[in-house]
Amino acid sequence: MGQAIAHAFAAAGHPIQLAARGAAGLDTVQTDLALRHGVDVTLHEFDVLDSNGFGGFVDGLPALPGVAVSVVGYMGEQAENEQDQAQAALMMRTNFEGPAGILALLANRFEARGSGTLVGVSSVAGDRGRATNYVYGSAKAGFTAFLSGLRNRLAKKGVHVVTVLPGFVNTAMTEGLDLPEKLTAEPSEVGAAVVKAVQKGRNVIYVRRIWWLVMAIIRNIPEPVFKKLKL
Amino acid sequence: MKLSGWGRFPVVETQLCAPRDVAALQALVTGDEPVIARGNGRSYGDSAVGAHTTLDMRHFDHMLSFDAETGVLVAEAGVLLGDVIDAFLPRGWFPMVTPGTKFVTLGGAIAADVHGKNHHVDGSFGTCVEWIDLMGPDGQISRISREDDPDLFRHTLGGMGLTGVIVRTAIRLRPVETAWINQTTLPAPDLGAAMDLFEQHAHVPYSVAWIDCMSRGAHLGRSLVMLGDHAARADLDAKKARTPLDAGHKGAHTVPLDFPGFALNRWTVRAFNELYYRVGAWKPTKALVDWDTYFYPLDAVLKWNRIYGRRGFAQFQCVLPLDTARTGLTELLEAITEAGAGSFLAVLKRFGPQDSAFSFPMEGYTLALDFPMKPHTLDLLDQLDAVAVSHGGRFYLAKDSRMGAETLRESDSRAAEFEALREARGLKEHFASAQSERLSL
């Protein structure tokens, strides 16, 4: 999904800084982005669980980016997350603590500069906790709330924050799951939606609009009924 | 899962895997089940549907290098031709050879050794292929070319993915000055006139004809012959000349649902007639057409295969050698108009000479048309097969969905040699499609 978002920005002429664990392994992606779109692409080592390294990471970038996108996500197995406390903690750190931490740092730099857009890819799973994936969902709920607060804080400082709720996306994370076609976006759709949201200054987007309706319904089911449902 | 080609017939039960890297691909290729690579699913029949396992190669979609001196692009097999155009047309490069859709992968274009409107001048897609990185049955990738393992290279062009999995390739692009095509449309009152026009304009880089399959008798083979050439900068008006390599972005429409069976006929015939008479009145018409409209008119309607409804459709495409083309085509068109249940528009094209191991084209005329899948369609297609075979013709495997193994061997003596190569190199147990099993390749 991150690569698709990078392609969408590169196609719009933006230079790209790709940050990931084992960034050197992204050399093929780097070449492909540069060849297709004729933009500069750089690779940067980044580990979302290593919060001590965040400062050095940001200082090491060739330039403070105009737009920063966090596409970190790790779903794991709900059954394991329920039983294994260490696993659950790792999940929460990966989906909430880490992404919030790096965006907080970038937010302060953007605020000092007085411009920029931060994009957090969160999840519809954060809209309401469900038995099938509430550990992941709760971390995403935290991240969504963090983005909302950050947007509020920076609204008058020239810095914009976009919350992206992709719904199902056809990626390695969802491979092998039997997902309904109408609700499942291709990564390229997410890329296009993110670029558009940034350009138009949108606040919260669902990539496929139908997800707004689906989640509105799910959020509004009364708790006495909801707790007995299998969702 | 159930999978089919672009014609949505036949539908085959297969295991679909989408490896994300070479290691995952290796594991699948060296496994117990035979596999077949699939690109973007644009072949019409079952050539990219595995009888056992189908490898969706679309994750291998990276461009790896480009030499702006020679125009050679190195890319993974899952890159779409349309992506190549998007990336390199703005820099003045266009594919050497392109089929009628830009939604084909490079791997698919090689496997089917696709042809375009310039076959009579430039040959098939294989012409622009410098080398191929092919994964063999042992999972090892070897770089094959006209110099390195030329036998395997030649059989991989048009080999329908049955010689291994195409992983990467180097293709040569063509320098162009603009994103526009000078198009001339010539009406031809019958088949003979259409063929004469092809012969008269043999030097024009692009040529193709639409045949009206509804006209009979003296008008049998009534056609519009469309000629084209890349426009030079000097051909553009001042406004277009400002951005000569950008013809603007066309929107696309999607066919939202399966049409009922009766929907197709009236539209296409009316469109043809309208064009024909308009052209007829002004003959010949010249126009400056953008690349997308010229090469890919059907791509503007995404999922156009749905207009044939759920039962799908079959494509028929054969090529007849020059000396029998006229009588053979007449017989084919007569059989089609007589059946009355067939296609309404067909495509006719003059092929130039071609030297290849198992590719479809040969010097002569090729006829391509669609048939909605109806009860008598398969019978009619068998009948057309027989006419083509009796005139020394052969068939395009990228379109085929139902031919018998005997028909293939009757029409193409190279099939036995192709099969022998597969035996000798141990490819048969590892690479198989529903089509290769049907045709016992």
Short mmCIF file of N, CA and C in Angstrom, two decimals, chain B residues 279-417:
data_model
loop_
_atom_site.label_atom_id
_atom_site.label_comp_id
_atom_site.label_asym_id
_atom_site.label_seq_id
_atom_site.Cartn_x
_atom_site.Cartn_y
_atom_site.Cartn_z
N VAL B 279 -17.59 7.84 -44.36
CA VAL B 279 -16.32 7.78 -45.06
C VAL B 279 -16.56 7.71 -46.56
N GLY B 280 -17.54 6.88 -46.93
CA GLY B 280 -17.85 6.70 -48.33
C GLY B 280 -18.13 8.02 -49.03
N ALA B 281 -18.81 8.89 -48.32
CA ALA B 281 -19.19 10.17 -48.91
C ALA B 281 -17.98 11.10 -49.08
N TRP B 282 -17.00 10.92 -48.22
CA TRP B 282 -15.88 11.88 -48.20
C TRP B 282 -14.56 11.24 -48.62
N LYS B 283 -14.61 10.13 -49.25
CA LYS B 283 -13.44 9.28 -49.37
C LYS B 283 -12.25 9.98 -50.04
N PRO B 284 -11.03 9.62 -49.61
CA PRO B 284 -10.75 8.97 -48.33
C PRO B 284 -10.67 10.01 -47.21
N THR B 285 -10.93 9.62 -45.99
CA THR B 285 -10.85 10.59 -44.90
C THR B 285 -9.49 10.51 -44.21
N LYS B 286 -9.00 11.68 -43.93
CA LYS B 286 -7.74 11.76 -43.19
C LYS B 286 -8.04 12.41 -41.85
N ALA B 287 -7.36 11.95 -40.82
CA ALA B 287 -7.57 12.54 -39.51
C ALA B 287 -6.30 12.40 -38.68
N LEU B 288 -6.13 13.32 -37.76
CA LEU B 288 -5.05 13.22 -36.79
C LEU B 288 -5.68 12.64 -35.52
N VAL B 289 -5.22 11.47 -35.14
CA VAL B 289 -5.86 10.74 -34.05
C VAL B 289 -4.84 10.52 -32.93
N ASP B 290 -5.27 10.65 -31.66
CA ASP B 290 -4.32 10.42 -30.57
C ASP B 290 -4.01 8.92 -30.48
N TRP B 291 -2.85 8.59 -29.92
CA TRP B 291 -2.37 7.20 -29.88
C TRP B 291 -3.37 6.26 -29.23
N ASP B 292 -4.04 6.72 -28.17
CA ASP B 292 -4.91 5.85 -27.40
C ASP B 292 -6.14 5.45 -28.24
N THR B 293 -6.72 6.43 -28.91
CA THR B 293 -7.88 6.17 -29.74
C THR B 293 -7.50 5.30 -30.93
N TYR B 294 -6.33 5.57 -31.49
CA TYR B 294 -5.92 4.84 -32.68
C TYR B 294 -5.61 3.37 -32.38
N PHE B 295 -4.78 3.14 -31.36
CA PHE B 295 -4.34 1.77 -31.11
C PHE B 295 -5.29 0.98 -30.22
N TYR B 296 -5.99 1.68 -29.33
CA TYR B 296 -6.73 0.95 -28.29
C TYR B 296 -8.18 1.41 -28.16
N PRO B 297 -8.95 1.41 -29.27
CA PRO B 297 -10.32 1.92 -29.16
C PRO B 297 -11.15 1.16 -28.12
N LEU B 298 -10.92 -0.13 -28.00
CA LEU B 298 -11.74 -0.91 -27.06
C LEU B 298 -11.33 -0.71 -25.60
N ASP B 299 -10.09 -0.27 -25.38
CA ASP B 299 -9.65 -0.06 -24.00
C ASP B 299 -10.43 1.06 -23.32
N ALA B 300 -11.08 1.91 -24.12
CA ALA B 300 -11.86 3.00 -23.52
C ALA B 300 -13.11 2.45 -22.83
N VAL B 301 -13.44 1.21 -23.13
CA VAL B 301 -14.58 0.58 -22.45
C VAL B 301 -14.01 -0.56 -21.61
N LEU B 302 -13.76 -0.27 -20.33
CA LEU B 302 -13.18 -1.29 -19.46
C LEU B 302 -14.17 -2.43 -19.32
N LYS B 303 -13.64 -3.62 -19.20
CA LYS B 303 -14.48 -4.82 -19.05
C LYS B 303 -15.48 -4.97 -20.19
N TRP B 304 -15.06 -4.65 -21.43
CA TRP B 304 -16.00 -4.75 -22.54
C TRP B 304 -16.42 -6.18 -22.81
N ASN B 305 -15.68 -7.14 -22.26
CA ASN B 305 -16.07 -8.53 -22.48
C ASN B 305 -17.43 -8.85 -21.88
N ARG B 306 -17.92 -7.95 -21.00
CA ARG B 306 -19.22 -8.20 -20.40
C ARG B 306 -20.39 -8.01 -21.36
N ILE B 307 -20.13 -7.32 -22.48
CA ILE B 307 -21.26 -7.09 -23.38
C ILE B 307 -21.76 -8.40 -23.99
N TYR B 308 -20.95 -9.45 -23.88
CA TYR B 308 -21.42 -10.74 -24.40
C TYR B 308 -22.18 -11.55 -23.37
N GLY B 309 -22.34 -10.97 -22.17
CA GLY B 309 -23.12 -11.70 -21.17
C GLY B 309 -22.31 -12.79 -20.50
N ARG B 310 -22.98 -13.49 -19.61
CA ARG B 310 -22.34 -14.48 -18.75
C ARG B 310 -21.74 -15.66 -19.48
N ARG B 311 -22.36 -16.03 -20.59
CA ARG B 311 -21.89 -17.22 -21.27
C ARG B 311 -20.55 -16.96 -21.96
N GLY B 312 -20.22 -15.71 -22.09
CA GLY B 312 -18.93 -15.38 -22.68
C GLY B 312 -18.94 -15.46 -24.19
N PHE B 313 -17.76 -15.44 -24.77
CA PHE B 313 -17.66 -15.47 -26.21
C PHE B 313 -16.38 -16.18 -26.63
N ALA B 314 -16.34 -16.52 -27.90
CA ALA B 314 -15.15 -17.15 -28.44
C ALA B 314 -14.62 -16.25 -29.53
N GLN B 315 -13.30 -16.17 -29.61
CA GLN B 315 -12.68 -15.46 -30.72
C GLN B 315 -12.19 -16.48 -31.71
N PHE B 316 -12.28 -16.13 -32.96
CA PHE B 316 -11.71 -16.98 -33.99
C PHE B 316 -10.68 -16.13 -34.71
N GLN B 317 -9.45 -16.60 -34.77
CA GLN B 317 -8.46 -15.89 -35.58
C GLN B 317 -7.57 -16.88 -36.28
N CYS B 318 -7.56 -16.79 -37.59
CA CYS B 318 -6.68 -17.65 -38.37
C CYS B 318 -5.87 -16.77 -39.31
N VAL B 319 -4.81 -17.34 -39.86
CA VAL B 319 -4.06 -16.65 -40.92
C VAL B 319 -4.01 -17.60 -42.10
N LEU B 320 -4.21 -17.06 -43.28
CA LEU B 320 -4.14 -17.85 -44.50
C LEU B 320 -2.98 -17.35 -45.35
N PRO B 321 -2.23 -18.27 -45.97
CA PRO B 321 -1.11 -17.83 -46.81
C PRO B 321 -1.61 -17.02 -48.00
N LEU B 322 -0.71 -16.22 -48.56
CA LEU B 322 -1.10 -15.28 -49.62
C LEU B 322 -1.85 -15.94 -50.77
N ASP B 323 -1.32 -17.10 -51.22
CA ASP B 323 -1.89 -17.67 -52.45
C ASP B 323 -3.31 -18.21 -52.27
N THR B 324 -3.70 -18.55 -51.05
CA THR B 324 -5.06 -19.08 -50.86
C THR B 324 -5.96 -18.09 -50.14
N ALA B 325 -5.40 -16.93 -49.79
CA ALA B 325 -6.13 -16.01 -48.91
C ALA B 325 -7.48 -15.59 -49.50
N ARG B 326 -7.47 -15.24 -50.77
CA ARG B 326 -8.69 -14.68 -51.33
C ARG B 326 -9.83 -15.71 -51.32
N THR B 327 -9.58 -16.90 -51.81
CA THR B 327 -10.64 -17.90 -51.82
C THR B 327 -10.99 -18.35 -50.41
N GLY B 328 -9.97 -18.51 -49.57
CA GLY B 328 -10.21 -18.96 -48.20
C GLY B 328 -11.05 -17.96 -47.41
N LEU B 329 -10.68 -16.68 -47.52
CA LEU B 329 -11.43 -15.65 -46.79
C LEU B 329 -12.87 -15.58 -47.29
N THR B 330 -13.05 -15.72 -48.59
CA THR B 330 -14.40 -15.68 -49.14
C THR B 330 -15.23 -16.82 -48.55
N GLU B 331 -14.62 -18.00 -48.50
CA GLU B 331 -15.35 -19.14 -47.93
C GLU B 331 -15.67 -18.93 -46.45
N LEU B 332 -14.72 -18.37 -45.73
CA LEU B 332 -14.94 -18.12 -44.30
C LEU B 332 -16.09 -17.13 -44.11
N LEU B 333 -16.03 -16.04 -44.88
CA LEU B 333 -17.06 -15.00 -44.73
C LEU B 333 -18.43 -15.54 -45.14
N GLU B 334 -18.45 -16.37 -46.17
CA GLU B 334 -19.73 -16.96 -46.58
C GLU B 334 -20.29 -17.84 -45.48
N ALA B 335 -19.44 -18.64 -44.90
CA ALA B 335 -19.90 -19.52 -43.82
C ALA B 335 -20.45 -18.70 -42.66
N ILE B 336 -19.78 -17.58 -42.37
CA ILE B 336 -20.19 -16.75 -41.24
C ILE B 336 -21.52 -16.06 -41.53
N THR B 337 -21.64 -15.46 -42.72
CA THR B 337 -22.89 -14.76 -43.03
C THR B 337 -24.04 -15.76 -43.15
N GLU B 338 -23.74 -16.94 -43.67
CA GLU B 338 -24.79 -17.96 -43.79
C GLU B 338 -25.30 -18.37 -42.41
N ALA B 339 -24.38 -18.58 -41.49
CA ALA B 339 -24.79 -18.97 -40.14
C ALA B 339 -25.60 -17.86 -39.49
N GLY B 340 -25.29 -16.61 -39.88
CA GLY B 340 -26.09 -15.48 -39.40
C GLY B 340 -26.00 -15.24 -37.90
N ALA B 341 -25.42 -16.17 -37.19
CA ALA B 341 -25.40 -16.05 -35.74
C ALA B 341 -24.07 -15.52 -35.26
N GLY B 342 -23.27 -15.11 -36.18
CA GLY B 342 -21.88 -14.85 -35.81
C GLY B 342 -21.61 -13.44 -35.37
N SER B 343 -20.43 -13.05 -35.70
CA SER B 343 -19.91 -11.77 -35.31
C SER B 343 -20.39 -10.74 -36.33
N PHE B 344 -20.41 -9.51 -35.95
CA PHE B 344 -20.90 -8.49 -36.87
C PHE B 344 -19.76 -7.68 -37.46
N LEU B 345 -18.70 -7.60 -36.68
CA LEU B 345 -17.52 -6.91 -37.15
C LEU B 345 -16.35 -7.88 -37.09
N ALA B 346 -15.58 -7.88 -38.11
CA ALA B 346 -14.37 -8.70 -38.08
C ALA B 346 -13.19 -7.82 -38.42
N VAL B 347 -12.01 -8.28 -38.08
CA VAL B 347 -10.81 -7.52 -38.37
C VAL B 347 -9.97 -8.30 -39.38
N LEU B 348 -9.55 -7.61 -40.41
CA LEU B 348 -8.71 -8.22 -41.44
C LEU B 348 -7.38 -7.49 -41.46
N LYS B 349 -6.31 -8.27 -41.64
CA LYS B 349 -4.99 -7.63 -41.61
C LYS B 349 -4.01 -8.41 -42.48
N ARG B 350 -3.20 -7.69 -43.20
CA ARG B 350 -2.13 -8.30 -44.00
C ARG B 350 -0.93 -8.50 -43.11
N PHE B 351 -0.43 -9.74 -43.04
CA PHE B 351 0.81 -10.02 -42.33
C PHE B 351 1.97 -10.01 -43.30
N GLY B 352 3.12 -9.58 -42.82
CA GLY B 352 4.33 -9.68 -43.61
C GLY B 352 5.01 -11.01 -43.34
N PRO B 353 6.16 -11.24 -43.95
CA PRO B 353 6.88 -12.50 -43.72
C PRO B 353 7.28 -12.63 -42.26
N GLN B 354 7.33 -13.84 -41.75
CA GLN B 354 7.77 -14.04 -40.38
C GLN B 354 8.46 -15.37 -40.28
N ASP B 355 9.62 -15.35 -39.63
CA ASP B 355 10.35 -16.58 -39.39
C ASP B 355 10.28 -16.84 -37.90
N SER B 356 9.55 -17.85 -37.48
CA SER B 356 9.48 -18.11 -36.04
C SER B 356 9.22 -19.59 -35.78
N ALA B 357 9.48 -19.99 -34.54
CA ALA B 357 9.42 -21.41 -34.20
C ALA B 357 7.98 -21.85 -33.92
N PHE B 358 7.22 -21.01 -33.22
CA PHE B 358 5.86 -21.45 -32.87
C PHE B 358 4.91 -20.26 -32.79
N SER B 359 5.32 -19.10 -33.31
CA SER B 359 4.45 -17.93 -33.28
C SER B 359 3.34 -18.08 -34.31
N PHE B 360 2.28 -17.34 -34.10
CA PHE B 360 1.13 -17.44 -34.97
C PHE B 360 1.34 -16.85 -36.37
N PRO B 361 1.88 -15.65 -36.51
CA PRO B 361 1.84 -14.99 -37.82
C PRO B 361 2.64 -15.73 -38.90
N MET B 362 2.19 -15.62 -40.11
CA MET B 362 2.97 -15.97 -41.30
C MET B 362 2.50 -15.03 -42.40
N GLU B 363 3.27 -14.95 -43.50
CA GLU B 363 2.88 -14.01 -44.53
C GLU B 363 1.53 -14.41 -45.11
N GLY B 364 0.62 -13.45 -45.16
CA GLY B 364 -0.72 -13.74 -45.66
C GLY B 364 -1.74 -12.79 -45.04
N TYR B 365 -2.96 -13.28 -44.93
CA TYR B 365 -4.02 -12.45 -44.36
C TYR B 365 -4.59 -13.12 -43.13
N THR B 366 -4.81 -12.31 -42.09
CA THR B 366 -5.41 -12.84 -40.87
C THR B 366 -6.79 -12.23 -40.69
N LEU B 367 -7.70 -13.08 -40.25
CA LEU B 367 -9.08 -12.67 -40.00
C LEU B 367 -9.40 -12.98 -38.54
N ALA B 368 -9.97 -12.00 -37.83
CA ALA B 368 -10.30 -12.21 -36.42
C ALA B 368 -11.71 -11.74 -36.16
N LEU B 369 -12.47 -12.53 -35.43
CA LEU B 369 -13.81 -12.11 -35.07
C LEU B 369 -14.31 -12.78 -33.80
N ASP B 370 -15.31 -12.16 -33.18
CA ASP B 370 -15.90 -12.68 -31.94
C ASP B 370 -17.20 -13.40 -32.24
N PHE B 371 -17.46 -14.42 -31.45
CA PHE B 371 -18.77 -15.07 -31.50
C PHE B 371 -19.31 -15.21 -30.10
N PRO B 372 -20.48 -14.65 -29.83
CA PRO B 372 -21.08 -14.90 -28.52
C PRO B 372 -21.31 -16.40 -28.35
N MET B 373 -21.09 -16.88 -27.14
CA MET B 373 -21.26 -18.32 -26.91
C MET B 373 -22.74 -18.69 -26.94
N LYS B 374 -23.12 -19.33 -28.01
CA LYS B 374 -24.49 -19.80 -28.16
C LYS B 374 -24.44 -21.28 -28.52
N PRO B 375 -25.60 -21.94 -28.49
CA PRO B 375 -25.57 -23.39 -28.72
C PRO B 375 -24.83 -23.81 -29.99
N HIS B 376 -24.96 -23.06 -31.09
CA HIS B 376 -24.36 -23.53 -32.33
C HIS B 376 -22.97 -22.96 -32.59
N THR B 377 -22.51 -22.11 -31.68
CA THR B 377 -21.24 -21.43 -31.92
C THR B 377 -20.09 -22.41 -32.13
N LEU B 378 -20.02 -23.43 -31.26
CA LEU B 378 -18.89 -24.35 -31.35
C LEU B 378 -18.90 -25.11 -32.67
N ASP B 379 -20.08 -25.43 -33.16
CA ASP B 379 -20.18 -26.12 -34.46
C ASP B 379 -19.67 -25.23 -35.58
N LEU B 380 -20.12 -23.97 -35.54
CA LEU B 380 -19.68 -23.03 -36.58
C LEU B 380 -18.17 -22.88 -36.56
N LEU B 381 -17.61 -22.79 -35.35
CA LEU B 381 -16.16 -22.62 -35.23
C LEU B 381 -15.42 -23.83 -35.80
N ASP B 382 -15.95 -25.01 -35.57
CA ASP B 382 -15.34 -26.22 -36.15
C ASP B 382 -15.35 -26.14 -37.68
N GLN B 383 -16.47 -25.64 -38.17
CA GLN B 383 -16.62 -25.49 -39.62
C GLN B 383 -15.57 -24.51 -40.16
N LEU B 384 -15.40 -23.39 -39.44
CA LEU B 384 -14.41 -22.39 -39.86
C LEU B 384 -13.00 -22.97 -39.80
N ASP B 385 -12.74 -23.75 -38.75
CA ASP B 385 -11.43 -24.41 -38.63
C ASP B 385 -11.14 -25.21 -39.90
N ALA B 386 -12.14 -25.99 -40.31
CA ALA B 386 -11.94 -26.88 -41.46
C ALA B 386 -11.64 -26.07 -42.72
N VAL B 387 -12.37 -24.95 -42.90
CA VAL B 387 -12.11 -24.10 -44.07
C VAL B 387 -10.68 -23.58 -44.03
N ALA B 388 -10.27 -23.09 -42.86
CA ALA B 388 -8.92 -22.52 -42.74
C ALA B 388 -7.86 -23.59 -43.01
N VAL B 389 -8.05 -24.76 -42.43
CA VAL B 389 -7.06 -25.83 -42.61
C VAL B 389 -6.96 -26.22 -44.08
N SER B 390 -8.11 -26.31 -44.75
CA SER B 390 -8.08 -26.73 -46.15
C SER B 390 -7.39 -25.70 -47.04
N HIS B 391 -7.23 -24.47 -46.52
CA HIS B 391 -6.52 -23.45 -47.29
C HIS B 391 -5.12 -23.19 -46.74
N GLY B 392 -4.63 -24.13 -45.97
CA GLY B 392 -3.27 -24.01 -45.46
C GLY B 392 -3.12 -22.98 -44.34
N GLY B 393 -4.21 -22.68 -43.63
CA GLY B 393 -4.16 -21.67 -42.58
C GLY B 393 -3.78 -22.24 -41.23
N ARG B 394 -3.48 -21.38 -40.31
CA ARG B 394 -3.28 -21.81 -38.92
C ARG B 394 -3.92 -20.83 -37.96
N PHE B 395 -3.88 -21.16 -36.63
CA PHE B 395 -4.72 -20.47 -35.66
C PHE B 395 -3.91 -19.80 -34.55
N TYR B 396 -4.48 -18.74 -34.01
CA TYR B 396 -3.82 -17.93 -32.98
C TYR B 396 -4.18 -18.51 -31.61
N LEU B 397 -3.20 -19.06 -30.93
CA LEU B 397 -3.49 -19.73 -29.66
C LEU B 397 -3.94 -18.76 -28.57
N ALA B 398 -3.56 -17.50 -28.66
CA ALA B 398 -3.99 -16.53 -27.66
C ALA B 398 -5.50 -16.27 -27.75
N LYS B 399 -6.09 -16.64 -28.88
CA LYS B 399 -7.54 -16.45 -29.05
C LYS B 399 -8.31 -17.75 -28.86
N ASP B 400 -7.62 -18.85 -29.03
CA ASP B 400 -8.29 -20.15 -29.05
C ASP B 400 -8.80 -20.56 -27.68
N SER B 401 -10.01 -21.13 -27.66
CA SER B 401 -10.55 -21.64 -26.40
C SER B 401 -11.18 -23.02 -26.58
N ARG B 402 -11.16 -23.55 -27.81
CA ARG B 402 -11.94 -24.78 -28.02
C ARG B 402 -11.43 -25.69 -29.12
N MET B 403 -10.38 -25.33 -29.79
CA MET B 403 -9.90 -26.14 -30.90
C MET B 403 -9.47 -27.53 -30.39
N GLY B 404 -9.54 -28.53 -31.30
CA GLY B 404 -9.10 -29.87 -30.93
C GLY B 404 -7.63 -30.06 -31.22
N ALA B 405 -7.02 -31.03 -30.55
CA ALA B 405 -5.59 -31.29 -30.72
C ALA B 405 -5.26 -31.69 -32.16
N GLU B 406 -6.18 -32.41 -32.81
CA GLU B 406 -5.91 -32.85 -34.19
C GLU B 406 -5.89 -31.65 -35.12
N THR B 407 -6.82 -30.72 -34.90
CA THR B 407 -6.88 -29.53 -35.75
C THR B 407 -5.57 -28.76 -35.67
N LEU B 408 -5.05 -28.63 -34.45
CA LEU B 408 -3.78 -27.91 -34.30
C LEU B 408 -2.70 -28.59 -35.15
N ARG B 409 -2.62 -29.91 -35.05
CA ARG B 409 -1.55 -30.62 -35.77
C ARG B 409 -1.76 -30.60 -37.29
N GLU B 410 -3.02 -30.64 -37.70
CA GLU B 410 -3.29 -30.54 -39.13
C GLU B 410 -2.88 -29.16 -39.67
N SER B 411 -3.08 -28.15 -38.84
CA SER B 411 -2.86 -26.78 -39.32
C SER B 411 -1.41 -26.34 -39.17
N ASP B 412 -0.67 -26.97 -38.25
CA ASP B 412 0.65 -26.44 -37.92
C ASP B 412 1.63 -27.58 -37.66
N SER B 413 2.48 -27.82 -38.64
CA SER B 413 3.42 -28.94 -38.50
C SER B 413 4.45 -28.67 -37.41
N ARG B 414 4.53 -27.41 -36.96
CA ARG B 414 5.53 -27.07 -35.95
C ARG B 414 5.14 -27.57 -34.56
N ALA B 415 3.85 -27.94 -34.41
CA ALA B 415 3.38 -28.36 -33.09
C ALA B 415 4.15 -29.57 -32.57
N ALA B 416 4.43 -30.52 -33.49
CA ALA B 416 5.14 -31.74 -33.08
C ALA B 416 6.54 -31.39 -32.57
N GLU B 417 7.19 -30.45 -33.27
CA GLU B 417 8.54 -30.04 -32.87
C GLU B 417 8.51 -29.33 -31.52
#
